[in-house]
Structures are given as structure tokens and as C-alpha cells.
mmCIF file of C-alpha atoms in Angstrom:
data_model
loop_
_atom_site.group_PDB
_atom_site.id
_atom_site.type_symbol
_atom_site.label_atom_id
_atom_site.label_comp_id
_atom_site.label_asym_id
_atom_site.label_seq_id
_atom_site.Cartn_x
_atom_site.Cartn_y
_atom_site.Cartn_z
ATOM 1 C CA MET Z 25 -9.182 63.770 0.894
ATOM 2 C CA ARG Z 26 -7.139 66.749 -0.251
ATOM 3 C CA TYR Z 27 -7.282 69.635 -2.697
ATOM 4 C CA ILE Z 28 -4.929 71.806 -4.691
ATOM 5 C CA THR Z 29 -5.606 75.126 -6.401
ATOM 6 C CA SER Z 30 -4.028 76.919 -9.331
ATOM 7 C CA GLY Z 31 -4.413 80.257 -11.055
ATOM 8 C CA GLU Z 32 -3.325 83.872 -10.820
ATOM 9 C CA SER Z 33 -5.283 86.905 -9.668
ATOM 10 C CA HIS Z 34 -5.550 88.381 -13.167
ATOM 11 C CA GLY Z 35 -5.094 85.134 -15.084
ATOM 12 C CA LYS Z 36 -7.728 83.260 -17.068
ATOM 13 C CA GLN Z 37 -9.205 81.267 -14.198
ATOM 14 C CA LEU Z 38 -8.846 79.701 -10.786
ATOM 15 C CA THR Z 39 -8.926 75.924 -10.608
ATOM 16 C CA THR Z 40 -9.589 73.619 -7.670
ATOM 17 C CA ILE Z 41 -9.061 69.861 -7.795
ATOM 18 C CA ILE Z 42 -10.409 67.748 -4.932
ATOM 19 C CA GLU Z 43 -9.150 64.193 -4.619
ATOM 20 C CA GLY Z 44 -10.551 61.503 -2.345
ATOM 21 C CA LEU Z 45 -14.135 62.714 -2.247
ATOM 22 C CA PRO Z 46 -16.577 59.821 -1.696
ATOM 23 C CA SER Z 47 -18.783 58.755 -4.577
ATOM 24 C CA GLN Z 48 -22.584 59.252 -4.433
ATOM 25 C CA LEU Z 49 -22.430 62.575 -2.595
ATOM 26 C CA PRO Z 50 -25.126 64.938 -3.933
ATOM 27 C CA ILE Z 51 -23.568 68.186 -5.164
ATOM 28 C CA THR Z 52 -24.610 71.018 -7.505
ATOM 29 C CA ALA Z 53 -22.908 74.138 -8.795
ATOM 30 C CA GLU Z 54 -25.359 76.249 -6.790
ATOM 31 C CA ASP Z 55 -24.108 74.661 -3.544
ATOM 32 C CA ILE Z 56 -20.719 76.200 -4.375
ATOM 33 C CA ASN Z 57 -21.942 79.452 -5.930
ATOM 34 C CA ALA Z 58 -23.843 80.366 -2.755
ATOM 35 C CA SER Z 59 -20.564 80.292 -0.840
ATOM 36 C CA LEU Z 60 -18.725 82.251 -3.543
ATOM 37 C CA ARG Z 61 -21.357 85.001 -3.368
ATOM 38 C CA ARG Z 62 -20.920 85.246 0.402
ATOM 39 C CA ARG Z 63 -17.134 85.603 0.033
ATOM 40 C CA GLN Z 64 -17.629 88.619 -2.224
ATOM 41 C CA GLY Z 65 -19.889 90.401 0.259
ATOM 42 C CA GLY Z 66 -19.306 92.410 3.397
ATOM 43 C CA HIS Z 67 -18.939 96.140 4.040
ATOM 44 C CA GLY Z 68 -15.510 97.485 3.126
ATOM 45 C CA ARG Z 69 -14.739 95.481 0.004
ATOM 46 C CA GLY Z 70 -12.879 97.075 -2.909
ATOM 47 C CA LYS Z 71 -13.715 97.524 -6.602
ATOM 48 C CA ARG Z 72 -12.575 94.018 -7.584
ATOM 49 C CA MET Z 73 -15.816 92.653 -6.122
ATOM 50 C CA GLN Z 74 -17.753 94.832 -8.577
ATOM 51 C CA ILE Z 75 -15.721 93.519 -11.515
ATOM 52 C CA GLU Z 76 -15.837 89.790 -10.761
ATOM 53 C CA LYS Z 77 -19.086 87.906 -10.064
ATOM 54 C CA ASP Z 78 -17.718 84.504 -9.198
ATOM 55 C CA THR Z 79 -19.492 81.375 -10.383
ATOM 56 C CA VAL Z 80 -18.144 77.853 -10.669
ATOM 57 C CA ASP Z 81 -18.061 75.352 -13.505
ATOM 58 C CA ILE Z 82 -17.885 71.716 -12.393
ATOM 59 C CA VAL Z 83 -15.756 70.209 -15.144
ATOM 60 C CA SER Z 84 -15.156 66.689 -13.823
ATOM 61 C CA GLY Z 85 -16.052 64.293 -11.037
ATOM 62 C CA VAL Z 86 -19.836 64.794 -11.018
ATOM 63 C CA ARG Z 87 -22.511 63.147 -13.123
ATOM 64 C CA HIS Z 88 -26.194 64.037 -12.891
ATOM 65 C CA GLY Z 89 -25.817 65.650 -9.488
ATOM 66 C CA TYR Z 90 -23.687 63.020 -7.723
ATOM 67 C CA THR Z 91 -19.946 62.661 -7.237
ATOM 68 C CA LEU Z 92 -18.202 59.784 -8.999
ATOM 69 C CA GLY Z 93 -15.334 59.188 -6.571
ATOM 70 C CA SER Z 94 -12.854 60.455 -9.157
ATOM 71 C CA PRO Z 95 -11.163 63.871 -8.813
ATOM 72 C CA LEU Z 96 -13.605 66.772 -8.719
ATOM 73 C CA SER Z 97 -12.439 69.730 -10.838
ATOM 74 C CA LEU Z 98 -13.864 73.209 -10.314
ATOM 75 C CA VAL Z 99 -13.177 76.290 -12.446
ATOM 76 C CA ILE Z 100 -13.853 79.940 -11.567
ATOM 77 C CA ARG Z 101 -13.210 82.155 -14.575
ATOM 78 C CA ASN Z 102 -11.734 85.633 -14.167
ATOM 79 C CA ASP Z 103 -13.942 87.998 -16.169
ATOM 80 C CA ASP Z 104 -11.309 90.727 -15.842
ATOM 81 C CA PHE Z 105 -8.721 88.691 -17.769
ATOM 82 C CA LYS Z 106 -9.831 90.304 -21.031
ATOM 83 C CA HIS Z 107 -8.188 93.519 -19.824
ATOM 84 C CA TRP Z 108 -4.982 91.704 -18.844
ATOM 85 C CA THR Z 109 -4.272 89.466 -21.852
ATOM 86 C CA ASP Z 110 -1.146 91.416 -22.880
ATOM 87 C CA ILE Z 111 0.169 91.427 -19.314
ATOM 88 C CA MET Z 112 -0.780 87.929 -18.146
ATOM 89 C CA GLY Z 113 -0.834 85.954 -21.387
ATOM 90 C CA GLU Z 114 1.100 82.689 -21.612
ATOM 91 C CA GLU Z 115 2.717 83.269 -25.030
ATOM 92 C CA PRO Z 116 6.447 84.252 -25.089
ATOM 93 C CA MET Z 117 7.224 87.917 -25.775
ATOM 94 C CA GLU Z 118 9.433 88.767 -28.722
ATOM 95 C CA ASP Z 119 10.803 91.774 -26.866
ATOM 96 C CA PRO Z 120 10.748 91.279 -23.051
ATOM 97 C CA SER Z 121 11.749 94.913 -22.608
ATOM 98 C CA LYS Z 122 8.208 95.839 -23.677
ATOM 99 C CA MET Z 123 6.684 93.961 -20.725
ATOM 100 C CA ARG Z 124 3.913 96.087 -19.201
ATOM 101 C CA ARG Z 125 3.152 96.716 -15.533
ATOM 102 C CA VAL Z 126 6.436 95.289 -14.287
ATOM 103 C CA VAL Z 127 6.708 95.326 -10.489
ATOM 104 C CA THR Z 128 10.160 96.052 -9.064
ATOM 105 C CA LYS Z 129 8.936 97.771 -5.918
ATOM 106 C CA PRO Z 130 7.974 95.290 -3.171
ATOM 107 C CA ARG Z 131 5.065 96.248 -0.908
ATOM 108 C CA PRO Z 132 5.622 95.864 2.851
ATOM 109 C CA GLY Z 133 3.410 93.213 4.394
ATOM 110 C CA HIS Z 134 2.980 91.292 1.118
ATOM 111 C CA ALA Z 135 4.782 88.254 -0.314
ATOM 112 C CA ASP Z 136 6.447 90.374 -3.027
ATOM 113 C CA LEU Z 137 10.065 90.569 -1.838
ATOM 114 C CA ASN Z 138 10.305 87.190 -0.112
ATOM 115 C CA GLY Z 139 8.781 85.467 -3.135
ATOM 116 C CA ALA Z 140 11.180 87.263 -5.482
ATOM 117 C CA LEU Z 141 14.153 86.193 -3.372
ATOM 118 C CA LYS Z 142 12.945 82.576 -3.269
ATOM 119 C CA TYR Z 143 12.049 82.134 -6.952
ATOM 120 C CA GLY Z 144 14.427 84.670 -8.538
ATOM 121 C CA HIS Z 145 11.726 86.869 -10.096
ATOM 122 C CA ARG Z 146 12.959 90.322 -11.146
ATOM 123 C CA ASP Z 147 9.350 91.182 -11.997
ATOM 124 C CA MET Z 148 7.430 90.663 -8.764
ATOM 125 C CA ARG Z 149 4.120 90.517 -10.598
ATOM 126 C CA ASN Z 150 5.022 86.833 -10.898
ATOM 127 C CA VAL Z 151 4.729 86.687 -7.097
ATOM 128 C CA LEU Z 152 1.807 88.937 -6.288
ATOM 129 C CA GLU Z 153 -0.479 87.416 -8.917
ATOM 130 C CA ARG Z 154 -0.393 84.072 -7.114
ATOM 131 C CA SER Z 155 -0.011 85.292 -3.528
ATOM 132 C CA SER Z 156 -3.109 87.482 -3.900
ATOM 133 C CA ALA Z 157 -6.143 86.733 -1.711
ATOM 134 C CA ARG Z 158 -7.994 86.162 -4.981
ATOM 135 C CA GLU Z 159 -6.837 82.530 -4.554
ATOM 136 C CA THR Z 160 -9.156 82.170 -1.558
ATOM 137 C CA ALA Z 161 -12.087 81.943 -3.979
ATOM 138 C CA ALA Z 162 -10.709 78.565 -5.057
ATOM 139 C CA ARG Z 163 -10.399 77.497 -1.432
ATOM 140 C CA VAL Z 164 -13.956 78.578 -0.673
ATOM 141 C CA ALA Z 165 -15.085 76.404 -3.584
ATOM 142 C CA ALA Z 166 -13.326 73.390 -2.037
ATOM 143 C CA GLY Z 167 -14.796 74.204 1.357
ATOM 144 C CA ALA Z 168 -18.293 74.513 -0.083
ATOM 145 C CA VAL Z 169 -18.067 70.917 -1.274
ATOM 146 C CA ALA Z 170 -16.844 69.904 2.192
ATOM 147 C CA LYS Z 171 -19.714 71.801 3.823
ATOM 148 C CA THR Z 172 -22.178 69.883 1.667
ATOM 149 C CA LEU Z 173 -20.632 66.610 2.840
ATOM 150 C CA LEU Z 174 -20.717 67.702 6.483
ATOM 151 C CA LYS Z 175 -24.327 68.868 6.250
ATOM 152 C CA GLU Z 176 -25.357 65.464 4.891
ATOM 153 C CA LEU Z 177 -23.723 63.999 8.012
ATOM 154 C CA GLY Z 178 -25.627 66.321 10.355
ATOM 155 C CA ILE Z 179 -22.690 68.673 10.949
ATOM 156 C CA GLU Z 180 -23.272 72.428 10.655
ATOM 157 C CA VAL Z 181 -20.535 75.045 10.213
ATOM 158 C CA ALA Z 182 -20.997 78.791 10.700
ATOM 159 C CA GLY Z 183 -18.434 81.589 10.297
ATOM 160 C CA TYR Z 184 -18.845 85.197 11.394
ATOM 161 C CA VAL Z 185 -17.026 88.263 12.692
ATOM 162 C CA LYS Z 186 -16.211 88.655 16.386
ATOM 163 C CA GLU Z 187 -14.214 91.894 16.310
ATOM 164 C CA ILE Z 188 -13.240 94.719 13.960
ATOM 165 C CA ALA Z 189 -10.746 97.447 14.918
ATOM 166 C CA GLY Z 190 -11.097 96.650 18.614
ATOM 167 C CA ILE Z 191 -14.913 96.744 18.524
ATOM 168 C CA GLU Z 192 -15.976 93.421 20.053
ATOM 169 C CA ALA Z 193 -19.280 91.647 19.508
ATOM 170 C CA SER Z 194 -20.957 90.160 22.565
ATOM 171 C CA ASP Z 195 -21.129 86.390 22.891
ATOM 172 C CA LEU Z 196 -24.523 84.865 22.126
ATOM 173 C CA PRO Z 197 -24.036 81.369 23.570
ATOM 174 C CA ASP Z 198 -27.624 80.203 23.149
ATOM 175 C CA LEU Z 199 -27.557 80.399 19.342
ATOM 176 C CA ASN Z 200 -27.089 77.167 17.403
ATOM 177 C CA ALA Z 201 -24.952 76.971 14.273
ATOM 178 C CA GLN Z 202 -27.811 77.596 11.837
ATOM 179 C CA GLU Z 203 -29.008 80.617 13.797
ATOM 180 C CA ARG Z 204 -25.482 81.998 13.793
ATOM 181 C CA ALA Z 205 -25.201 81.518 10.040
ATOM 182 C CA ASP Z 206 -28.569 83.210 9.439
ATOM 183 C CA LYS Z 207 -27.659 86.232 11.579
ATOM 184 C CA ALA Z 208 -24.251 86.618 9.954
ATOM 185 C CA ASN Z 209 -25.725 86.453 6.457
ATOM 186 C CA ARG Z 210 -28.161 89.263 7.297
ATOM 187 C CA SER Z 211 -25.420 91.554 8.625
ATOM 188 C CA PRO Z 212 -23.379 93.890 6.384
ATOM 189 C CA VAL Z 213 -20.325 93.076 8.493
ATOM 190 C CA MET Z 214 -21.293 89.425 9.130
ATOM 191 C CA VAL Z 215 -21.553 89.892 12.873
ATOM 192 C CA LEU Z 216 -24.085 88.248 15.215
ATOM 193 C CA ASP Z 217 -24.406 91.152 17.650
ATOM 194 C CA ALA Z 218 -26.559 93.827 15.958
ATOM 195 C CA ALA Z 219 -25.619 96.324 18.686
ATOM 196 C CA VAL Z 220 -22.101 96.768 17.251
ATOM 197 C CA GLU Z 221 -22.955 96.666 13.528
ATOM 198 C CA GLU Z 222 -23.093 100.431 13.118
ATOM 199 C CA GLN Z 223 -19.868 100.970 15.067
ATOM 200 C CA MET Z 224 -18.068 98.456 12.857
ATOM 201 C CA THR Z 225 -19.350 99.912 9.586
ATOM 202 C CA SER Z 226 -18.421 103.408 10.779
ATOM 203 C CA ALA Z 227 -14.898 102.236 11.659
ATOM 204 C CA ILE Z 228 -14.528 100.730 8.179
ATOM 205 C CA ASP Z 229 -15.816 103.917 6.518
ATOM 206 C CA GLN Z 230 -13.430 106.037 8.581
ATOM 207 C CA ALA Z 231 -10.455 103.851 7.672
ATOM 208 C CA LYS Z 232 -11.397 104.080 4.003
ATOM 209 C CA LYS Z 233 -11.730 107.863 4.239
ATOM 210 C CA GLU Z 234 -8.277 108.092 5.814
ATOM 211 C CA GLY Z 235 -6.757 105.750 3.240
ATOM 212 C CA ASP Z 236 -5.952 103.243 5.966
ATOM 213 C CA SER Z 237 -7.026 99.670 6.742
ATOM 214 C CA ILE Z 238 -8.280 97.758 9.783
ATOM 215 C CA GLY Z 239 -8.279 94.115 10.873
ATOM 216 C CA GLY Z 240 -10.221 91.971 13.288
ATOM 217 C CA VAL Z 241 -11.161 88.538 14.573
ATOM 218 C CA CYS Z 242 -13.276 85.850 12.888
ATOM 219 C CA GLU Z 243 -14.933 82.895 14.631
ATOM 220 C CA VAL Z 244 -16.124 79.539 13.299
ATOM 221 C CA TYR Z 245 -18.652 77.481 15.238
ATOM 222 C CA VAL Z 246 -19.281 73.814 14.406
ATOM 223 C CA GLU Z 247 -22.041 71.567 15.749
ATOM 224 C CA GLY Z 248 -22.456 67.835 15.269
ATOM 225 C CA MET Z 249 -18.869 66.559 15.122
ATOM 226 C CA PRO Z 250 -18.679 63.233 16.995
ATOM 227 C CA ALA Z 251 -16.165 62.802 19.806
ATOM 228 C CA GLY Z 252 -12.828 61.133 19.115
ATOM 229 C CA VAL Z 253 -12.087 62.532 15.649
ATOM 230 C CA GLY Z 254 -8.376 63.280 15.292
ATOM 231 C CA SER Z 255 -5.708 61.520 17.357
ATOM 232 C CA TYR Z 256 -3.325 61.996 20.252
ATOM 233 C CA VAL Z 257 -0.692 59.523 19.007
ATOM 234 C CA HIS Z 258 1.210 61.805 16.570
ATOM 235 C CA TYR Z 259 1.632 65.554 16.288
ATOM 236 C CA ASP Z 260 0.418 65.632 12.690
ATOM 237 C CA ARG Z 261 -2.789 63.741 13.466
ATOM 238 C CA LYS Z 262 -4.017 66.201 16.103
ATOM 239 C CA LEU Z 263 -7.093 67.755 14.532
ATOM 240 C CA ASP Z 264 -6.899 71.071 16.372
ATOM 241 C CA SER Z 265 -3.338 71.422 15.073
ATOM 242 C CA ARG Z 266 -4.537 70.846 11.526
ATOM 243 C CA LEU Z 267 -7.290 73.397 11.954
ATOM 244 C CA ALA Z 268 -4.822 75.930 13.337
ATOM 245 C CA GLY Z 269 -2.569 75.421 10.328
ATOM 246 C CA SER Z 270 -5.439 75.832 7.888
ATOM 247 C CA VAL Z 271 -6.592 79.054 9.555
ATOM 248 C CA VAL Z 272 -3.184 80.756 9.570
ATOM 249 C CA SER Z 273 -2.721 79.700 5.929
ATOM 250 C CA ILE Z 274 -5.404 82.256 5.011
ATOM 251 C CA ASN Z 275 -3.937 85.505 3.678
ATOM 252 C CA ALA Z 276 -3.252 88.044 6.482
ATOM 253 C CA PHE Z 277 -4.176 85.687 9.353
ATOM 254 C CA LYS Z 278 -1.606 85.852 12.150
ATOM 255 C CA GLY Z 279 -3.080 83.913 15.078
ATOM 256 C CA VAL Z 280 -5.584 81.272 16.114
ATOM 257 C CA GLU Z 281 -7.224 80.105 19.343
ATOM 258 C CA PHE Z 282 -9.801 77.541 20.493
ATOM 259 C CA GLY Z 283 -12.473 78.072 23.134
ATOM 260 C CA ILE Z 284 -11.258 80.639 25.646
ATOM 261 C CA GLY Z 285 -7.858 80.472 23.923
ATOM 262 C CA PHE Z 286 -5.213 82.851 25.256
ATOM 263 C CA GLU Z 287 -7.505 83.782 28.133
ATOM 264 C CA ALA Z 288 -6.571 80.381 29.637
ATOM 265 C CA ALA Z 289 -3.116 81.761 30.467
ATOM 266 C CA LYS Z 290 -4.720 84.154 32.956
ATOM 267 C CA ARG Z 291 -6.882 81.597 34.772
ATOM 268 C CA ASN Z 292 -6.404 78.775 37.253
ATOM 269 C CA GLY Z 293 -6.836 75.222 35.990
ATOM 270 C CA SER Z 294 -10.184 74.906 37.769
ATOM 271 C CA GLU Z 295 -11.462 77.757 35.594
ATOM 272 C CA VAL Z 296 -10.169 76.334 32.313
ATOM 273 C CA HIS Z 297 -10.937 72.629 31.994
ATOM 274 C CA ASP Z 298 -14.359 71.181 31.200
ATOM 275 C CA GLU Z 299 -15.922 68.675 33.585
ATOM 276 C CA ILE Z 300 -17.289 65.429 32.103
ATOM 277 C CA ALA Z 301 -20.877 64.220 32.511
ATOM 278 C CA TRP Z 302 -23.022 61.463 31.016
ATOM 279 C CA ASP Z 303 -26.628 61.317 29.891
ATOM 280 C CA GLU Z 304 -28.508 58.330 28.515
ATOM 281 C CA ALA Z 305 -29.660 60.241 25.458
ATOM 282 C CA LEU Z 306 -26.507 62.287 24.840
ATOM 283 C CA GLY Z 307 -23.793 59.956 26.081
ATOM 284 C CA TYR Z 308 -20.669 61.746 27.345
ATOM 285 C CA TYR Z 309 -20.594 65.532 27.276
ATOM 286 C CA ARG Z 310 -18.860 68.473 28.973
ATOM 287 C CA THR Z 311 -20.658 70.775 31.391
ATOM 288 C CA THR Z 312 -18.766 73.733 29.888
ATOM 289 C CA ASN Z 313 -16.914 74.254 26.613
ATOM 290 C CA ARG Z 314 -13.926 76.412 27.537
ATOM 291 C CA LEU Z 315 -11.547 74.286 25.447
ATOM 292 C CA GLY Z 316 -13.604 74.830 22.314
ATOM 293 C CA GLY Z 317 -14.468 71.210 21.542
ATOM 294 C CA PHE Z 318 -10.953 69.726 21.708
ATOM 295 C CA GLU Z 319 -8.922 67.701 24.190
ATOM 296 C CA GLY Z 320 -5.735 65.837 23.333
ATOM 297 C CA GLY Z 321 -5.953 66.757 19.661
ATOM 298 C CA MET Z 322 -9.378 65.104 19.351
ATOM 299 C CA THR Z 323 -12.947 66.341 19.264
ATOM 300 C CA THR Z 324 -14.963 66.051 22.471
ATOM 301 C CA GLY Z 325 -18.369 66.093 20.805
ATOM 302 C CA MET Z 326 -18.997 69.617 22.083
ATOM 303 C CA PRO Z 327 -19.277 72.495 19.585
ATOM 304 C CA ILE Z 328 -15.958 73.426 17.986
ATOM 305 C CA VAL Z 329 -15.160 77.091 18.570
ATOM 306 C CA VAL Z 330 -12.109 78.444 16.742
ATOM 307 C CA ARG Z 331 -11.058 82.048 16.193
ATOM 308 C CA GLY Z 332 -8.564 83.593 13.787
ATOM 309 C CA VAL Z 333 -6.866 86.995 13.917
ATOM 310 C CA MET Z 334 -6.620 88.940 10.678
ATOM 311 C CA LYS Z 335 -4.145 91.804 10.449
ATOM 312 C CA PRO Z 336 -5.088 94.991 8.559
ATOM 313 C CA ILE Z 337 -4.456 94.731 4.825
ATOM 314 C CA PRO Z 338 -1.009 96.290 4.159
ATOM 315 C CA THR Z 339 -1.936 98.098 0.936
ATOM 316 C CA LEU Z 340 -2.695 101.637 2.145
ATOM 317 C CA MET Z 341 -4.295 104.110 -0.243
ATOM 318 C CA LYS Z 342 -3.245 107.409 1.398
ATOM 319 C CA ARG Z 343 -0.613 106.295 3.898
ATOM 320 C CA PRO Z 344 1.758 104.122 1.852
ATOM 321 C CA LEU Z 345 4.657 102.469 3.671
ATOM 322 C CA THR Z 346 8.316 102.886 2.717
ATOM 323 C CA SER Z 347 10.135 100.168 0.776
ATOM 324 C CA VAL Z 348 13.120 99.793 -1.599
ATOM 325 C CA ASP Z 349 13.134 99.325 -5.383
ATOM 326 C CA ILE Z 350 15.038 96.080 -6.124
ATOM 327 C CA GLU Z 351 16.525 97.543 -9.331
ATOM 328 C CA THR Z 352 17.641 100.995 -8.162
ATOM 329 C CA LYS Z 353 17.878 100.195 -4.424
ATOM 330 C CA GLU Z 354 16.274 103.603 -3.869
ATOM 331 C CA PRO Z 355 13.542 104.059 -1.226
ATOM 332 C CA PHE Z 356 9.963 104.731 -2.349
ATOM 333 C CA LYS Z 357 6.406 104.842 -1.048
ATOM 334 C CA ALA Z 358 4.586 101.552 -1.739
ATOM 335 C CA THR Z 359 2.324 101.359 -4.782
ATOM 336 C CA VAL Z 360 -1.312 100.232 -4.689
ATOM 337 C CA GLU Z 361 -2.939 97.249 -6.342
ATOM 338 C CA ARG Z 362 -6.718 97.104 -5.745
ATOM 339 C CA SER Z 363 -7.402 96.939 -2.033
ATOM 340 C CA ASP Z 364 -10.085 96.788 0.648
ATOM 341 C CA ALA Z 365 -10.283 99.012 3.722
ATOM 342 C CA CYS Z 366 -11.404 95.929 5.663
ATOM 343 C CA ALA Z 367 -11.716 92.346 4.463
ATOM 344 C CA VAL Z 368 -12.582 90.788 7.842
ATOM 345 C CA PRO Z 369 -16.247 90.014 6.943
ATOM 346 C CA ALA Z 370 -15.191 88.224 3.755
ATOM 347 C CA ALA Z 371 -12.348 86.512 5.615
ATOM 348 C CA SER Z 372 -14.864 84.976 8.028
ATOM 349 C CA VAL Z 373 -16.384 83.180 5.031
ATOM 350 C CA VAL Z 374 -12.974 81.946 3.907
ATOM 351 C CA MET Z 375 -12.158 80.728 7.416
ATOM 352 C CA GLU Z 376 -15.488 78.917 7.652
ATOM 353 C CA HIS Z 377 -14.679 77.005 4.484
ATOM 354 C CA VAL Z 378 -11.071 76.065 5.256
ATOM 355 C CA VAL Z 379 -12.223 74.747 8.647
ATOM 356 C CA ALA Z 380 -15.000 72.771 6.963
ATOM 357 C CA PHE Z 381 -12.539 71.130 4.588
ATOM 358 C CA GLU Z 382 -10.215 70.011 7.399
ATOM 359 C CA LEU Z 383 -13.139 68.488 9.309
ATOM 360 C CA ALA Z 384 -14.422 66.658 6.245
ATOM 361 C CA LYS Z 385 -10.909 65.431 5.507
ATOM 362 C CA ALA Z 386 -10.530 64.086 9.053
ATOM 363 C CA LEU Z 387 -13.821 62.186 8.823
ATOM 364 C CA THR Z 388 -12.968 60.610 5.467
ATOM 365 C CA GLU Z 389 -9.605 59.509 6.876
ATOM 366 C CA GLN Z 390 -11.038 57.980 10.027
ATOM 367 C CA PHE Z 391 -14.071 56.222 8.547
ATOM 368 C CA SER Z 392 -14.657 54.076 5.470
ATOM 369 C CA SER Z 393 -15.361 56.617 2.758
ATOM 370 C CA ASP Z 394 -15.191 55.257 -0.776
ATOM 371 C CA ARG Z 395 -18.958 55.725 -1.029
ATOM 372 C CA PHE Z 396 -20.924 58.420 0.769
ATOM 373 C CA PRO Z 397 -23.701 56.096 2.035
ATOM 374 C CA GLN Z 398 -20.951 53.904 3.479
ATOM 375 C CA LEU Z 399 -19.381 56.908 5.228
ATOM 376 C CA LYS Z 400 -22.718 58.031 6.652
ATOM 377 C CA LYS Z 401 -23.498 54.574 8.031
ATOM 378 C CA ALA Z 402 -20.041 54.235 9.559
ATOM 379 C CA ILE Z 403 -20.401 57.567 11.373
ATOM 380 C CA ASP Z 404 -23.972 56.836 12.503
ATOM 381 C CA ASP Z 405 -22.824 53.486 13.900
ATOM 382 C CA TYR Z 406 -19.857 55.135 15.624
ATOM 383 C CA ARG Z 407 -22.081 57.770 17.227
ATOM 384 C CA GLU Z 408 -24.261 55.051 18.732
ATOM 385 C CA GLU Z 409 -21.225 53.059 19.852
ATOM 386 C CA ILE Z 410 -19.662 55.939 21.773
ATOM 387 C CA ARG Z 411 -23.013 56.997 23.241
ATOM 388 C CA CYS Z 412 -23.268 53.610 24.949
ATOM 389 C CA PHE Z 413 -19.533 53.251 25.697
#
């Protein structure tokens, strides 16, 4: 199972194509739209979220509410394109010198300059339109389909904020995945710990007032994954490695950790590893979950706990950074495309969905998955097999 996306930030639409999805999986547009609405929420978002109200059109791969097994095509139309037809239209221009909104000034922290060097674009709008975080809407759409598949298999995925601008939320270890999701969805900053909500919103408001931006940490918590998914035999089959790659592929994410993560470097081995126990009802389990649900590149059956670090958005409204115009080679203060003071709450939704897709992909690779009922039976049988192992 895999997906690709296409589309530009101010183009006509974003498109997602998912290949390898089992047939007979129940899916509706509303399953996807609910996730798209969540991505557009969160305190600190910019004006783009007021312009675009994302909804999906399922244009292939589903008939009467069930997948067909053929590629699933999803389209999210950009309502704002009507204001950008002269700038982003596909028709050739008779006089290229009349091109509007040409970008020759690369913004620090963005893909502008590196993309121009790689693809030879003198107008870096050709770079920023695709490198924009607008593309994450298409990825959330793919992840929403994956979340539907996982839910049908008894696997719950919840994403939320752990930290903004150094303000850390307390751990709430007794909450299950659904409770975490419910709490996050009720919070303006998608945090579980209500005690820090006001501090976080105030930090975002202060950054916006100062024309600056702030980052943070997102966490995804997954319950219900059976043990032994992934593999130790090759580097590219280790599931935690795949998850790490998917997380840092999200715009502005610069780090990832599982369980206690980098804290493990400060502890002795006896304070890091999880002891193994067995119960007739549960089968094998760990008495702690410091490694975040992974050992040897495979799931342990314990909850998956993965965190991603998001840097502050580099587009600064009142404190622009210095760069160099590629045409004149003169220094300048970076220009501003629409920007958020803090996108960490929305990023937690994106992270939740990219993690969900990787987990669903791993399950469809490991178990017979042409038809969804076949996949469900194979996983149910496997769960019973390893319980009695």
C-alpha cells in the first residue's frame, strides 16, 4: 500500500492516489472530511484557514461506500485558485516578462533556494508552491483512509501536542487512545493537559504580536497494534525506522523519538528496557513501556508512543531574516507569504495521519490483504496465535 500526492498551494486542487488498499473496506467522504477539518483548526493559524474550507471528493476506487481494490483517488479543491488563475494557470504566456508575483528572493528556512538550485527555477514560486505545507492536506486525506482501516481492525490512533515554546504538558498515562483523542479535540491547542492550555495560547498570542513564531513537540499514541509487525532482518523493514522517516518528512519537523527517546542516553540500561511478562488473557506484554512499543524494529504489542519536534515556522512577519536576491545578489529582508505564528496544533493532526498510514501499510504488507475481510481474519488469527505462543 502506498500513496502519492500532487498539486500546488495556489493551484486548482490537491490530489491523493492510494494504491494497494484492500477491497470491501467501508469508507465515506465524511471519514476524510472530519480529519481535514481538524487539520485546519488550532490556535495560532493564519488567514489561509479562513479562505479554504477543505472537503474531499472521492473520484475513483469506491462504489456505494466500499473500496474496490483499485486505486483510490481523492481531490481537495483550492477555493482560492480563482484569485490566482493568471499566476498559476497552466497555459503558456505570450510574454513571459509579464509574469506576476515572480519570486527571486529565497526565504531562509524554506525550500526556495535549494529547490531553485536543484531544478533550475529562476522564479522560485515554482518551488514554494509545491513545498508549501498546504500539501499536508493531501497527506491527511491518505491518513484518514488508513485510520479507517486501522479502526476496523481495533487499532486506535491519537495525535496531540506535548509542548509549545518550552511549555510542557504533563503526562497522563492512564488515558487510552480514544480519551486522548477526545481531550485533544476539545482543546484549542490540542493538548491533553488543561493546566497548560492558557499558557500555550498566551505564548502563541505573544509570538503573533511580536511578529515571531514558535515551535513545539507533537505526540502520537497508538493502541491495538499486534506484536511482531515490522522486521529485524533488513534496515528498510524496521517499522520504527519507517515511522521516523514519515514523521521527519512533515514540513518543519526536525527530530523524532520513541518512548523515553533521548532521555535513554542519560539512564542506565536497567532504567531503560522493558521487562517481559505473560498473562493467559493478554499473552506476552511488557511491565513498562519506556521503548514506546518497539524492539528490534518490530512492535511489542504495547502502545506505540512517538514524538516529533517541529521548529518554528521561518516566515516572520515583523522580524524578517536576511537573504540574497538570486538576480541582483543584493541582500534583503525576507518577504512574507501567508504564515502562522504557531502551527504545532495542526501539525499534531498531520503527524497522527502519516503515522497511521505507515502502520496500515505495514499490516497490509505482512498479512493477506486483497480483501478487507481477509485481512481482518488474518490479523485476528495471528493475535490468537501469538497469545498462545
